[in-house]
Amino acid sequence: MPEAILDELKRIIGDRTENRDAFFRRIYRHYPERSPEYRIVLRAYNIGKDGFRDQVRKDGQTRSFEHARGAALILMDYLGIFTAWMIAALLLHDVVEDLNQYTLDRLYEEFREFGDDAIRMIEMLERMTKPSKKDGYSEEEAEDIYHEWFKSAPRVFFIFKLCDRIYNLLTIESLDADKQREMVEETKIHYLPYAREHGILYRETLEAVGEIEKRLAA
């Protein structure tokens, strides 16, 4: 049944026992505490957690950082990917867009000691960050540029974006019906084709979209 496809994802992002200690016990199974891999994840976690402190999502209850952590949990617990810089990138993927105090340049300075992993992470963060009004772009122009970048993006970018998107689809009920329909259409146009092409969370995203459409039609 379609619901069964999404059950594990819903369990992962809905686990109320998940906290900082549980997250880093998971990391410790793969990397010693003094390794650069552990430290890059720890630094990203701390920056994201502190930056979004006291901020909540549109449901007025869920803390904003839980979204970033949830996307990282999907990467690890569902896709089985434990590449440290990728985990760090997901923990930070909304920081530049949503927090005025952080820029890509500042984040690079924070992580430059990690060498090539820092460069990879910042490149992906730039691809995941829409151009902003402060750079002179209208909302429509920013959306067009952002989705144009998808065409030249490497496969790893879509791993990030689909972890992010499936989390948003599975927690969409806090949005009004029009916003839900808008996200569904965007997903069909800009996400599902790449999910299918790259074989990343395609069936899961398709089922999540179908579940939302069924609920909206009821």
Coordinates of C-alpha atoms in Angstrom, one line a residue:
M1 CA 0.0 0.0 0.0
P2 CA 1.2 3.6 -0.7
E3 CA 1.1 4.4 3.0
A4 CA 3.6 1.7 3.8
I5 CA 6.1 3.3 1.5
L6 CA 6.1 6.5 3.6
D7 CA 5.8 4.9 7.0
E8 CA 9.6 4.6 7.7
L9 CA 10.2 8.2 6.6
K10 CA 7.4 9.4 8.8
R11 CA 8.8 7.5 11.7
I12 CA 12.3 9.0 11.1
I13 CA 11.2 12.6 11.0
G14 CA 8.5 12.1 13.7
D15 CA 10.6 10.5 16.4
R16 CA 10.2 12.6 19.5
T17 CA 13.0 10.9 21.2
E18 CA 15.5 12.3 18.7
N19 CA 17.8 14.8 20.3
R20 CA 21.4 16.1 20.2
D21 CA 22.8 13.1 22.1
A22 CA 21.0 10.6 19.9
F23 CA 22.1 12.4 16.7
F24 CA 25.8 12.3 17.7
R25 CA 25.7 8.7 18.9
R26 CA 24.8 8.0 15.3
I27 CA 27.7 10.1 14.1
Y28 CA 30.1 8.5 16.6
R29 CA 29.3 5.0 15.1
H30 CA 31.0 6.2 12.0
Y31 CA 33.6 8.7 13.1
P32 CA 35.7 9.2 16.2
E33 CA 35.1 12.5 18.1
R34 CA 38.5 14.0 17.2
S35 CA 38.2 13.2 13.5
P36 CA 37.7 16.0 11.0
E37 CA 34.5 14.2 9.9
Y38 CA 32.9 14.3 13.4
R39 CA 34.1 17.9 13.9
I40 CA 32.6 19.3 10.7
V41 CA 29.2 17.8 11.6
L42 CA 29.5 19.1 15.1
R43 CA 30.3 22.6 13.9
A44 CA 27.4 22.6 11.4
Y45 CA 25.0 21.3 14.1
N46 CA 26.0 24.0 16.5
I47 CA 25.7 26.8 13.9
G48 CA 22.3 25.7 12.7
K49 CA 21.0 25.0 16.2
D50 CA 22.2 28.3 17.6
G51 CA 21.2 30.3 14.5
F52 CA 17.6 29.1 14.6
R53 CA 17.2 29.1 18.4
D54 CA 13.7 30.3 19.4
Q55 CA 12.5 30.2 15.8
V56 CA 9.5 28.0 14.8
R57 CA 8.1 26.8 11.5
K58 CA 4.7 27.9 10.1
D59 CA 2.8 25.5 12.3
G60 CA 3.9 27.7 15.2
Q61 CA 5.2 24.7 17.2
T62 CA 7.9 22.9 15.4
R63 CA 11.3 24.4 16.0
S64 CA 13.0 25.5 12.7
F65 CA 16.1 23.5 13.3
E66 CA 14.1 20.3 13.4
H67 CA 13.6 20.6 9.7
A68 CA 17.3 20.7 8.9
R69 CA 18.0 17.9 11.4
G70 CA 15.1 15.9 9.9
A71 CA 16.5 16.2 6.4
A72 CA 19.9 15.0 7.7
L73 CA 18.2 12.1 9.4
I74 CA 16.6 11.1 6.1
L75 CA 20.0 11.2 4.5
M76 CA 21.5 8.9 7.1
D77 CA 18.7 6.7 8.4
Y78 CA 16.7 6.2 5.2
L79 CA 19.3 6.6 2.4
G80 CA 22.2 5.2 4.4
I81 CA 24.6 8.0 3.5
F82 CA 27.1 9.1 6.2
T83 CA 29.4 11.3 4.2
A84 CA 30.3 13.9 6.8
W85 CA 30.3 17.1 4.7
M86 CA 26.9 16.0 3.2
I87 CA 25.4 15.7 6.7
A88 CA 26.9 19.1 7.5
A89 CA 25.5 20.7 4.4
L90 CA 21.9 19.5 5.2
L91 CA 22.2 20.8 8.7
L92 CA 23.1 24.3 7.2
H93 CA 21.0 24.3 4.1
D94 CA 18.6 27.1 5.2
V95 CA 21.1 29.2 7.1
V96 CA 22.1 31.6 4.4
E97 CA 18.6 32.1 3.0
D98 CA 16.9 32.5 6.4
L99 CA 19.6 34.0 8.8
N100 CA 20.9 37.5 8.0
Q101 CA 24.0 37.1 10.0
Y102 CA 25.3 34.3 7.7
T103 CA 26.7 34.5 4.2
L104 CA 28.4 31.9 2.1
D105 CA 31.7 33.7 2.6
R106 CA 31.2 33.7 6.4
L107 CA 30.4 30.0 6.4
Y108 CA 33.5 29.3 4.3
E109 CA 35.6 31.0 6.9
E110 CA 34.0 29.0 9.6
F111 CA 34.8 25.7 7.8
R112 CA 37.9 26.4 5.7
E113 CA 40.1 24.3 7.9
F114 CA 38.3 21.2 6.5
G115 CA 39.8 21.9 3.0
D116 CA 38.1 20.2 0.0
D117 CA 35.1 19.2 2.1
A118 CA 34.5 22.8 3.0
I119 CA 34.6 23.7 -0.7
R120 CA 32.2 21.0 -1.6
M121 CA 29.8 21.9 1.2
I122 CA 29.8 25.7 0.3
E123 CA 29.2 24.9 -3.4
M124 CA 26.2 22.8 -2.5
L125 CA 24.9 25.5 -0.1
E126 CA 25.1 28.1 -2.8
R127 CA 23.1 25.8 -5.1
M128 CA 20.5 25.3 -2.4
T129 CA 20.1 29.0 -1.7
K130 CA 17.9 31.1 -3.8
P131 CA 19.2 34.5 -5.0
S132 CA 17.8 37.2 -2.7
K133 CA 16.0 40.5 -3.0
K134 CA 19.0 42.2 -1.4
D135 CA 21.0 41.2 -4.5
G136 CA 18.4 42.9 -6.7
Y137 CA 16.3 40.0 -7.8
S138 CA 12.5 39.9 -7.7
E139 CA 10.9 36.8 -6.2
E140 CA 10.0 35.5 -9.7
E141 CA 13.5 36.1 -11.0
A142 CA 15.0 34.3 -8.0
E143 CA 12.8 31.3 -8.6
D144 CA 13.7 31.2 -12.3
I145 CA 17.4 31.4 -11.7
Y146 CA 17.2 28.8 -8.8
H147 CA 15.4 26.2 -10.9
E148 CA 17.7 26.9 -13.9
W149 CA 20.6 25.9 -11.7
F150 CA 18.9 22.5 -11.4
K151 CA 19.8 21.7 -15.0
S152 CA 23.5 21.8 -14.4
A153 CA 23.5 20.4 -10.9
P154 CA 25.4 17.2 -10.0
R155 CA 23.6 14.1 -8.6
V156 CA 24.6 14.9 -5.0
F157 CA 22.6 18.2 -5.2
F158 CA 19.4 16.2 -5.8
I159 CA 20.2 14.0 -2.9
F160 CA 20.1 17.1 -0.7
K161 CA 17.1 18.7 -2.4
L162 CA 15.0 15.5 -2.3
C163 CA 15.7 14.9 1.4
D164 CA 14.7 18.5 2.0
R165 CA 11.6 18.2 -0.2
I166 CA 10.3 14.9 1.1
Y167 CA 10.5 16.3 4.7
N168 CA 8.5 19.3 3.6
L169 CA 5.9 17.2 1.8
L170 CA 5.4 15.0 4.9
T171 CA 5.0 18.0 7.2
I172 CA 2.9 20.1 4.8
E173 CA -0.4 20.1 6.7
S174 CA 0.4 23.2 8.6
L175 CA 0.2 25.2 5.3
D176 CA -3.1 26.3 3.9
A177 CA -4.6 24.4 1.0
D178 CA -3.4 26.9 -1.7
K179 CA 0.2 26.7 -0.4
Q180 CA 0.0 22.9 -0.4
R181 CA -1.2 22.8 -4.0
E182 CA 1.6 25.2 -4.9
M183 CA 4.2 22.9 -3.4
V184 CA 2.7 19.9 -5.0
E185 CA 2.9 21.5 -8.5
E186 CA 6.4 22.7 -7.9
T187 CA 7.4 19.2 -6.9
K188 CA 5.8 17.7 -10.0
I189 CA 7.6 20.2 -12.3
H190 CA 11.0 20.7 -10.7
Y191 CA 11.6 17.7 -8.5
L192 CA 10.0 14.5 -9.7
P193 CA 11.7 14.5 -13.1
Y194 CA 15.1 14.7 -11.4
A195 CA 14.2 12.2 -8.7
R196 CA 13.3 9.7 -11.5
E197 CA 16.3 10.5 -13.6
H198 CA 18.7 10.0 -10.7
G199 CA 16.8 7.3 -8.8
I200 CA 16.6 9.3 -5.6
L201 CA 13.5 9.1 -3.5
Y202 CA 11.3 9.0 -6.6
R203 CA 8.7 6.6 -5.5
E204 CA 8.6 8.2 -2.0
T205 CA 8.1 11.7 -3.5
L206 CA 5.5 10.4 -5.9
E207 CA 3.5 8.8 -3.1
A208 CA 3.8 11.8 -0.9
V209 CA 2.4 14.0 -3.6
G210 CA -0.4 11.5 -4.2
E211 CA -1.3 11.4 -0.5
I212 CA -1.5 15.2 -0.4
E213 CA -3.6 15.4 -3.5
K214 CA -6.0 12.8 -2.2
R215 CA -6.4 14.7 1.1
L216 CA -7.0 18.0 -0.7
A217 CA -9.6 16.4 -2.9
A218 CA -11.5 14.9 0.0

